[in-house]
Short mmCIF file of C-alpha atoms and ligand atoms in Angstrom, two decimals:
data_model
loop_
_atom_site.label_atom_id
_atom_site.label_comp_id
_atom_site.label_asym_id
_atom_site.label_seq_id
_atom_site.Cartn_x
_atom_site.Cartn_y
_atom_site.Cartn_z
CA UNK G 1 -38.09 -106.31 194.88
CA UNK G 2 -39.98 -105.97 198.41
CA UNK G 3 -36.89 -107.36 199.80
CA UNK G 4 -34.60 -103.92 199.04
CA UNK G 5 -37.27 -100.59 199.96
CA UNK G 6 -37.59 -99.30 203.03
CA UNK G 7 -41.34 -99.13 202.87
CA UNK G 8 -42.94 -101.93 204.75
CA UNK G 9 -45.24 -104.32 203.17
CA UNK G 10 -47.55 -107.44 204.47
CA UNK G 11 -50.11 -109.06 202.60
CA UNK G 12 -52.81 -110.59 204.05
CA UNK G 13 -54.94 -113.46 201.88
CA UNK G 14 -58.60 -114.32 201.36
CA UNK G 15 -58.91 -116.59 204.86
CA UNK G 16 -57.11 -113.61 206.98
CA UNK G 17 -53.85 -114.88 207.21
CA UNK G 18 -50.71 -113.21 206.72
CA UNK G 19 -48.98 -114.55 203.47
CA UNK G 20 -46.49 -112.19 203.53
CA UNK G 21 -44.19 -110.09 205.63
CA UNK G 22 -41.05 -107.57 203.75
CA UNK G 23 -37.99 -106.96 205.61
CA UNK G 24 -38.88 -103.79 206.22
CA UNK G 25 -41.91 -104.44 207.94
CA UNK G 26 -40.20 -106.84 210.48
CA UNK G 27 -37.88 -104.48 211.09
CA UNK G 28 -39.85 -101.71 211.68
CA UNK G 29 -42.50 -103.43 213.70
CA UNK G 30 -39.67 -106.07 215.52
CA UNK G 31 -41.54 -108.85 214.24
CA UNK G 32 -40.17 -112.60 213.90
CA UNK G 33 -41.99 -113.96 210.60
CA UNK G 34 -41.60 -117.42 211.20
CA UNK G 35 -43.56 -117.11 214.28
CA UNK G 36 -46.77 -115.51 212.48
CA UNK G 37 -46.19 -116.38 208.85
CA UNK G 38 -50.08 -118.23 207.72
CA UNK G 39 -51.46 -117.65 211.21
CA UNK G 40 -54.79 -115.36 211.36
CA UNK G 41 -53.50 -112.07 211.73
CA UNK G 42 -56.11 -110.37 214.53
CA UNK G 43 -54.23 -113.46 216.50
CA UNK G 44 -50.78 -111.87 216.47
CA UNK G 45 -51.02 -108.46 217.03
CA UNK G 46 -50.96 -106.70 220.47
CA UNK G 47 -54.14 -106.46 222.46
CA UNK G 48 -53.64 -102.74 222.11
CA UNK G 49 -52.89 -102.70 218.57
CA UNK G 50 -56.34 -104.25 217.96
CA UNK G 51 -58.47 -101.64 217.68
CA UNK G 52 -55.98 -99.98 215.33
CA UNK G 53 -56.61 -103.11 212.91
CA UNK G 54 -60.11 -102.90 212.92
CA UNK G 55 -60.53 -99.86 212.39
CA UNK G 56 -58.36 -99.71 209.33
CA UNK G 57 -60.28 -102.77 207.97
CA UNK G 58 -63.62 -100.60 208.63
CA UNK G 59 -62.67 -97.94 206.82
CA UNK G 60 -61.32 -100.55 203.99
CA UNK G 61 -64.89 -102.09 203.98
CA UNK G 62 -66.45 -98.88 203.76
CA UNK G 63 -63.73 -97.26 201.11
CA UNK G 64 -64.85 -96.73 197.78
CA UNK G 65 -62.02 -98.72 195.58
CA UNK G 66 -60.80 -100.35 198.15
CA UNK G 67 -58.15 -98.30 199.09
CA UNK G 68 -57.81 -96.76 202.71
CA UNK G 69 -55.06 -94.74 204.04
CA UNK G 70 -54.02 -93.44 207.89
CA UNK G 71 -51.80 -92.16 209.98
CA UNK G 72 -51.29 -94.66 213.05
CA UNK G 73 -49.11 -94.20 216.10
CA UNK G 74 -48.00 -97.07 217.83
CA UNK G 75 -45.69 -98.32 220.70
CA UNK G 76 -43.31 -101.10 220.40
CA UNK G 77 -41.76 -101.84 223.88
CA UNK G 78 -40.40 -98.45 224.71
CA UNK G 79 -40.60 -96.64 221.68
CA UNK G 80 -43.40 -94.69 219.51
CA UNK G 81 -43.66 -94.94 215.56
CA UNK G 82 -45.78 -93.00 213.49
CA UNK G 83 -46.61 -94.79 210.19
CA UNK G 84 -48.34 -93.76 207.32
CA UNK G 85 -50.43 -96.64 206.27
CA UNK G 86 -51.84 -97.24 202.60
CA UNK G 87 -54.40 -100.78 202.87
CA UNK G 88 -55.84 -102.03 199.53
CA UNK G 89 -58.17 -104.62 198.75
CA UNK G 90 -57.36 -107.35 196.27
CA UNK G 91 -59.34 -109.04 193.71
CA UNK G 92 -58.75 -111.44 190.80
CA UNK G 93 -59.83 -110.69 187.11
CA UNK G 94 -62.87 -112.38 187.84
CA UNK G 95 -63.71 -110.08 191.10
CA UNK G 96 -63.31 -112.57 193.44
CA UNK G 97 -61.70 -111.49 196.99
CA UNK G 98 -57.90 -112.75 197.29
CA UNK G 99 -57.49 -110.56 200.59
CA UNK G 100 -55.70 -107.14 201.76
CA UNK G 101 -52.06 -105.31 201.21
CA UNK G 102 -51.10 -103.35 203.82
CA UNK G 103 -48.30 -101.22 203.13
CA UNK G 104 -46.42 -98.48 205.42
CA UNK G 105 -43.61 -96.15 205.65
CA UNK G 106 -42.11 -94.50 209.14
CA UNK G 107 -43.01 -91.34 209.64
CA UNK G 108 -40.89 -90.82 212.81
CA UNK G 109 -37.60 -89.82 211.52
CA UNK G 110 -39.62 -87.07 209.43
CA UNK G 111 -41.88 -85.80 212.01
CA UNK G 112 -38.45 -85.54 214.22
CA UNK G 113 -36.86 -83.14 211.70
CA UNK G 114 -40.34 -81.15 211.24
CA UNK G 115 -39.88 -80.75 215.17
CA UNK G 116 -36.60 -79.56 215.02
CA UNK G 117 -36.89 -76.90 212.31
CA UNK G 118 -39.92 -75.29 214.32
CA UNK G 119 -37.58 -75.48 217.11
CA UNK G 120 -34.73 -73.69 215.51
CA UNK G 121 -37.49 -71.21 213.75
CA UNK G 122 -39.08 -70.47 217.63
CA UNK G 123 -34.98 -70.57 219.11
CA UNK G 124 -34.26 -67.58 216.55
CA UNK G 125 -37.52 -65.96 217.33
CA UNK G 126 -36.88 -66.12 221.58
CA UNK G 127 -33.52 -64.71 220.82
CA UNK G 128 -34.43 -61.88 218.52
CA UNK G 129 -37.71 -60.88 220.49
CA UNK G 130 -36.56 -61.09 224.04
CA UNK G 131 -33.37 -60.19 223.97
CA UNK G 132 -33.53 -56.64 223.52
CA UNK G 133 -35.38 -55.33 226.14
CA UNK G 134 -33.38 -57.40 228.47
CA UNK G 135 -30.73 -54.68 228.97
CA UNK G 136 -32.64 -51.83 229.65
CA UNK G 137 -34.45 -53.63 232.46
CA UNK G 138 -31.02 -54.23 233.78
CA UNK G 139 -29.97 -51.03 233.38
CA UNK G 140 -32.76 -49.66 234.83
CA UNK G 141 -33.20 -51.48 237.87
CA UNK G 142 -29.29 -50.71 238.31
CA UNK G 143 -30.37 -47.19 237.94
CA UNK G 144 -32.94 -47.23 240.15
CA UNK G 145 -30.63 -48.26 242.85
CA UNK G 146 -27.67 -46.16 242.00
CA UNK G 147 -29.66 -43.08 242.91
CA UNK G 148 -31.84 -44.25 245.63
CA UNK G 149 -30.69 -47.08 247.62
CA UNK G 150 -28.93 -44.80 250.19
CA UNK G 151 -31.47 -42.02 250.32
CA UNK G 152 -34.30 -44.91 251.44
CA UNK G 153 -34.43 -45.87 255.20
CA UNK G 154 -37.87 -47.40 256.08
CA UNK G 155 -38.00 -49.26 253.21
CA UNK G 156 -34.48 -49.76 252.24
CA UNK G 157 -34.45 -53.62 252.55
CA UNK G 158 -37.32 -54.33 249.92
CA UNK G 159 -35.90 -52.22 247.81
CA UNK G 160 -32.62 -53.40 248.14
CA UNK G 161 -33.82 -57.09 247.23
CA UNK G 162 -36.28 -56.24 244.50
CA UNK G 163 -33.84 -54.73 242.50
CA UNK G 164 -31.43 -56.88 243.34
CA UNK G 165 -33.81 -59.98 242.04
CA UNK G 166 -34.20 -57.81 238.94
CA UNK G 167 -31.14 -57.45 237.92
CA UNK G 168 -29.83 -61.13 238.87
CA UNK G 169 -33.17 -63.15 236.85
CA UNK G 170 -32.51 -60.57 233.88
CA UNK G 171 -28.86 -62.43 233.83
CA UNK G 172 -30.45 -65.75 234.02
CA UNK G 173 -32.76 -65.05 231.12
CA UNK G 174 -29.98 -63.18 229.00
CA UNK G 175 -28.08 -66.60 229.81
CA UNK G 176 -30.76 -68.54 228.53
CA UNK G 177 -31.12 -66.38 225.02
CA UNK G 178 -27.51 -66.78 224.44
CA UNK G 179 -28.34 -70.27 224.82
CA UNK G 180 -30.85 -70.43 221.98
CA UNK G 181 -29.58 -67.97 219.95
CA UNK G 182 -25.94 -70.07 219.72
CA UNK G 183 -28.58 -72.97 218.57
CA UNK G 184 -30.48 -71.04 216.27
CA UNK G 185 -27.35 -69.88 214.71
CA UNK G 186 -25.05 -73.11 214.90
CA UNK G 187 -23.22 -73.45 211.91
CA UNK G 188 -22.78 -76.71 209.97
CA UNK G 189 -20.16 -78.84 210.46
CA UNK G 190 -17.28 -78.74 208.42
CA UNK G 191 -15.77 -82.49 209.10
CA UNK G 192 -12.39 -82.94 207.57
CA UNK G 193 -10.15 -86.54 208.09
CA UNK G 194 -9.46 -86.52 211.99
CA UNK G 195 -8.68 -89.11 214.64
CA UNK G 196 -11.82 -89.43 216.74
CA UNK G 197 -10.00 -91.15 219.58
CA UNK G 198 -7.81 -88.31 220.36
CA UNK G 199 -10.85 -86.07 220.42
CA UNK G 200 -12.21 -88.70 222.89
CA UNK G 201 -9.08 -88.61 225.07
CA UNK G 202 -8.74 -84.78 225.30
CA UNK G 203 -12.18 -84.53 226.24
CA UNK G 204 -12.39 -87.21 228.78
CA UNK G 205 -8.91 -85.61 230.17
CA UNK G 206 -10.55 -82.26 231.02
CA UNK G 207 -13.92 -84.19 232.85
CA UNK G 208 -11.21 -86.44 234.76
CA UNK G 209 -9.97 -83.50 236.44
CA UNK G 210 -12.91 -81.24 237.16
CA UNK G 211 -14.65 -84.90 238.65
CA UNK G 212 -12.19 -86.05 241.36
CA UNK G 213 -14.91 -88.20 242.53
CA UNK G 214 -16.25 -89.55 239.46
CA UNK G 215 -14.33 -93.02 237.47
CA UNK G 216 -13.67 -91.90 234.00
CA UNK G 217 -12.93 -94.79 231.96
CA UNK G 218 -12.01 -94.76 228.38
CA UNK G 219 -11.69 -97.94 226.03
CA UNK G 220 -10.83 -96.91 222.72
CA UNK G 221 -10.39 -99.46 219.56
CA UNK G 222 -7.10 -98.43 218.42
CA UNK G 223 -8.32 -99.80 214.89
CA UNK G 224 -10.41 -96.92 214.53
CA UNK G 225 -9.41 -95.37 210.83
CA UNK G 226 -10.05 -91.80 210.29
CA UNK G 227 -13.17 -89.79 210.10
CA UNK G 228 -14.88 -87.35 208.32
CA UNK G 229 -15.16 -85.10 211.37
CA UNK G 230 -15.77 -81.43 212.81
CA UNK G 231 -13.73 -81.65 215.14
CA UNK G 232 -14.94 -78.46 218.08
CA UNK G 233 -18.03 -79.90 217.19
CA UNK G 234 -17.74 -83.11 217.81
CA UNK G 235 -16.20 -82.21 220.90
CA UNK G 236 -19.49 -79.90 221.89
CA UNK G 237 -21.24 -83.37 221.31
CA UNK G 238 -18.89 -85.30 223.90
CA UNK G 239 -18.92 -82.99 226.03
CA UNK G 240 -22.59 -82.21 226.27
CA UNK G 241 -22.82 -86.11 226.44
CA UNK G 242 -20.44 -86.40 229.44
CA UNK G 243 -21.82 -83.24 231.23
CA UNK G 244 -25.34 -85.14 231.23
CA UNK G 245 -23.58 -88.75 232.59
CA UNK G 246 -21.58 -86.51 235.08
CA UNK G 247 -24.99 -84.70 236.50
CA UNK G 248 -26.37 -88.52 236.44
CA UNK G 249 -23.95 -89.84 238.82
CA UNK G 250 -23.02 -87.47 241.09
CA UNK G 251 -26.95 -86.36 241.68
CA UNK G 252 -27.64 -90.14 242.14
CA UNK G 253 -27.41 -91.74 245.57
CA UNK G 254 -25.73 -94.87 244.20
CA UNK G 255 -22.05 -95.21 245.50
CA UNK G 256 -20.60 -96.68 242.08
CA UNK G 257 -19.95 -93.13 240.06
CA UNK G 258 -18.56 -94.85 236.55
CA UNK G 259 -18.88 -93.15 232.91
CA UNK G 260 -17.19 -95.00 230.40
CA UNK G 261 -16.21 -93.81 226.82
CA UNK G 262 -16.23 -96.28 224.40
CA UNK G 263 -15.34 -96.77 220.59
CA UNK G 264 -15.57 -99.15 218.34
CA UNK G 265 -15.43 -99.93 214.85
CA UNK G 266 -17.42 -102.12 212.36
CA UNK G 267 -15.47 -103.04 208.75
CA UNK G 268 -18.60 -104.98 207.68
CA UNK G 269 -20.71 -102.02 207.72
CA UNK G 270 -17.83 -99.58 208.12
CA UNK G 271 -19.15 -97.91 210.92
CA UNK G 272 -17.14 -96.27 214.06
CA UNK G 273 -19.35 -95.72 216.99
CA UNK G 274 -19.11 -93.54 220.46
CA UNK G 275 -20.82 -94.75 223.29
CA UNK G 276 -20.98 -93.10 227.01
CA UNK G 277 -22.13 -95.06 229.58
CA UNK G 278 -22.79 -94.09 233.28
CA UNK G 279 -24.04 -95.37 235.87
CA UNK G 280 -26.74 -92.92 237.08
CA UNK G 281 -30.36 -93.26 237.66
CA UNK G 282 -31.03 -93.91 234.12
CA UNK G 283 -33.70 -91.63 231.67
CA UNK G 284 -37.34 -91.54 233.27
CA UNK G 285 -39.73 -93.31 231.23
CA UNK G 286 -41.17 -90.95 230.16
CA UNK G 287 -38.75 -88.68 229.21
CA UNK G 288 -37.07 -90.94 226.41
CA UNK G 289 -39.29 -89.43 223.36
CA UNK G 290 -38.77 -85.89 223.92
CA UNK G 291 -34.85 -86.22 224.97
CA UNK G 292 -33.70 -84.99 222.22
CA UNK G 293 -35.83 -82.07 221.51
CA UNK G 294 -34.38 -78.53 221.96
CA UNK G 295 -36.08 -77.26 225.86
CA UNK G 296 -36.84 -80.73 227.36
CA UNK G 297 -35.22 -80.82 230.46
CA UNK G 298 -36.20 -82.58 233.71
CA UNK G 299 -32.96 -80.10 235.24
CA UNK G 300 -33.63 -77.00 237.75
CA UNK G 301 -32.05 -74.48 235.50
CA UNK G 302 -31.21 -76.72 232.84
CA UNK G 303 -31.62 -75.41 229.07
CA UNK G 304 -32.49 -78.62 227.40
CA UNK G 305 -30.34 -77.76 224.43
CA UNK G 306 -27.75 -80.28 225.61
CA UNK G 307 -29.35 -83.57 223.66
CA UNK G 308 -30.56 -81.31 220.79
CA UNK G 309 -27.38 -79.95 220.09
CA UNK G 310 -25.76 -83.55 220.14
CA UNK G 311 -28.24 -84.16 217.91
CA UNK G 312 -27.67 -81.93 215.40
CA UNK G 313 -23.94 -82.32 215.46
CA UNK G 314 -24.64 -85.97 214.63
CA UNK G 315 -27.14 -85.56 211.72
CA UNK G 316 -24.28 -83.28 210.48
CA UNK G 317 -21.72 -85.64 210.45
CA UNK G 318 -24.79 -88.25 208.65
CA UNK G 319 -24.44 -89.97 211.94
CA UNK G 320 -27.37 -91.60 214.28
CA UNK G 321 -27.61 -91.43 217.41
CA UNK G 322 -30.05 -93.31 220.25
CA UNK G 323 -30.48 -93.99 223.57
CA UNK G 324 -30.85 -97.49 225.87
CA UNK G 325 -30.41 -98.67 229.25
CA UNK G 326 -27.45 -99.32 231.14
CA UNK G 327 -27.31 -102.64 233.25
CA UNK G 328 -27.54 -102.78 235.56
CA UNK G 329 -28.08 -99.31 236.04
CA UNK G 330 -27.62 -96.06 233.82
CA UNK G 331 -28.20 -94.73 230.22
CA UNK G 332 -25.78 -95.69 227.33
CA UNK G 333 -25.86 -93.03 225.00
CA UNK G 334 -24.52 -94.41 221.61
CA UNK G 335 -23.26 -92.29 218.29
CA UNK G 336 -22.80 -94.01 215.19
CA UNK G 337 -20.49 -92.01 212.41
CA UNK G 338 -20.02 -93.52 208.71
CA UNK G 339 -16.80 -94.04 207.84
CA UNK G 340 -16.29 -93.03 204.03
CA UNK G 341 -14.31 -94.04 201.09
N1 ATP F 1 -27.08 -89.61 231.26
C1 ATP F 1 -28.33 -89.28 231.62
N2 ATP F 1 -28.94 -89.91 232.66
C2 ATP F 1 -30.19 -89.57 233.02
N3 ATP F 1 -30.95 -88.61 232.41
C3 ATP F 1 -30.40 -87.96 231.37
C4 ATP F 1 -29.07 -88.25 230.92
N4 ATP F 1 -28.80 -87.44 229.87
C5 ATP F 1 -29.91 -86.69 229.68
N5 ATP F 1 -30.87 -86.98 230.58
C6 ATP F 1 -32.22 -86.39 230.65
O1 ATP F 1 -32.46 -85.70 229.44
C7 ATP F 1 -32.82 -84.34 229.71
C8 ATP F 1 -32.36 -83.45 228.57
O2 ATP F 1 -30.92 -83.38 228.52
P1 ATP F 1 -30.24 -82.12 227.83
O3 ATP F 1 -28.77 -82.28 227.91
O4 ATP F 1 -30.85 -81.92 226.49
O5 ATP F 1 -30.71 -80.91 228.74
P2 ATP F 1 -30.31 -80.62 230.26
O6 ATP F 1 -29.08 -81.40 230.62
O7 ATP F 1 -31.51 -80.82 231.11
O8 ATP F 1 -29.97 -79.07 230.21
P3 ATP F 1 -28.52 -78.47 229.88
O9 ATP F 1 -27.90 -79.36 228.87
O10 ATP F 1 -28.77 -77.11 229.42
O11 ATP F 1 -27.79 -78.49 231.18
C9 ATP F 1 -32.20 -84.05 231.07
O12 ATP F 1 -32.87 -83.01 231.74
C10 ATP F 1 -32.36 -85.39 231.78
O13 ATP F 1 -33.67 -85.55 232.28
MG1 MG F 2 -27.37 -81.41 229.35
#
């Protein structure tokens, strides 16, 4: 039964050794059980994970019951987890110590979502709140210099660029609410059966143009069956995806200026997959956790909305979507979409 939930489970017995690892738990926490099944288990964990360990074995020690439960985050390689933990002692029926259960579930993929409604909730909010007094500054300031810019003379010059400032950061701001008020109000995706490589080569057709200088390539697996797919949306996705590879390469001092659009499709686990590749600088360290939240951009003037907007297309369409290093240089952004029926 431990085999088939997603909740991870390892059990620990009575001379500190781990007995037991779940699937789950090695997947979630990338570990190889051969290599630490029966060995002591403060031996195999991460110097920095140490302290974690103890301290939930404290608090077991001290728990009435026997039961102790946290929240832990932790860092495998690149990436952050948050896990609930639950850690129980266990005893035989005649109260003799047989050793601990520790059992945890990813909290991640939740806390994610949490993120992204506030976002959306704070996105409507900006919208609603700042964008109506945004015109009548404009207006104002346009005013102003309708009935005085030729009557000044002294100060004629400050004027002239004060209001002029006014009236140009009001249009950058009134940019910017449009911005988050089209996320706020995105609707949901209505995917309908639709060839996902002709969305690909459309897109990629318009980039190829605008880009002279840039190598578009596109390999498509012409044994791609059809999709469940919104198809303007899924072309916002692609196109937010190659806007950000674009930017990457031509902002990068690196001579080789290569995005390539791939699919590809997986029978076995009847999966079709989008992945743009570049050759840029690659994603700053980091930057990699908060990519995809709505506002997090390392860009002068950027929104930030890109990534989150990709996201959400992709949850949508009950699609995943990560991020991972190019080699030897770049980001590979990859999109995974199930294919029903
Ligand atoms: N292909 C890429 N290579 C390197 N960094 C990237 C790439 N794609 C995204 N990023 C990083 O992720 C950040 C967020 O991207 P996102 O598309 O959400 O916003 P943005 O591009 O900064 O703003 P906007 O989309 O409004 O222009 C970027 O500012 C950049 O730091
Ligand atoms: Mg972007």
């Amino acid at each position: 039964m431990l085999n088939n939930i997603s909740t991870g489970v390892i059990s620990i017995n009575n001379k500190d050794c781990i007995s037991m690892i779940n699937p789950s738990a090695q997947k979630m926490l990338s570990i190889k059980t051969k290599k630490v099944l029966g060995r002591p288990f403060m031996e195999v964990l991460k110097e920095e994970h140490i302290p974690i360990a103890e301290d939930i074995v404290n608090r077991l020690k001290e728990a009435k019951g026997g039961l102790a439960e946290r929240q832990i985050t932790l860092s495998l390689g690149d990436k952050k987890m948050t896990l609930m933990t639950h850690a129980s002692l266990l005893y035989d029926h005649n109260n003799e110590y047989m050793g601990m259960v520790l059992v945890f579930d990813d909290l991640t993929q939740l806390q994610k979502m949490q993120r992204m409604a506030a976002w959306r909730e704070v996105a409507r909010r900006i919208a609603h709140e700042v964008k109506n007094p945004l015109t009548p500054i404009q207006l104002s300031a346009q005013r102003l210099r309708r009935r005085y810019l030729d009557k000044l003379e002294e100060d004629r010059d400050v004027f002239d660029e004060c209001t002029r400032i006014i009236i140009e950061q009001v249009d950058d701001m009134k940019h910017l609410v449009d911005e988050f008020s089209a996320f706020a109000k995105m609707p949901s995706a209505m995917p309908v059966p639709d060839d996902l490589n002709i969305i690909i080569r459309e897109t990629v057709a318009l980039y190829k143009q605008a880009h002279p200088q840039v190598e578009y390539l596109v390999e498509i697996d012409s044994g791609l069956p059809q999709l469940e797919l919104d198809r303007s949306q899924i072309k916002r996705a692609i196109v937010n995806l190659l806007e950000n590879a674009t930017t990457a390469v031509e902002e990068d001092g690196n001579s080789l200026k290569k995005i390539t659009v791939r699919t590809a499709y997986n029978p076995q686990l009847r999966i079709a997959s989008i992945q743009v590749i570049d050759t840029g600088p690659g994603i700053p360290r980091n930057a990699k956790d908060r990519l995809f939240e709505p506002y997090f951009s390392t860009k002068k003037g950027g929104t930030g909305l890109g990534l989150a907007i990709v996201s959400r297309i992709v949850t949508d369409h009950n699609g995943f979507i990560r991020v991972r290093q190019n080699h030897p240089r770049g980001t590979i952004f990859t999109i995974e979409l199930p294919v029903r029926g």
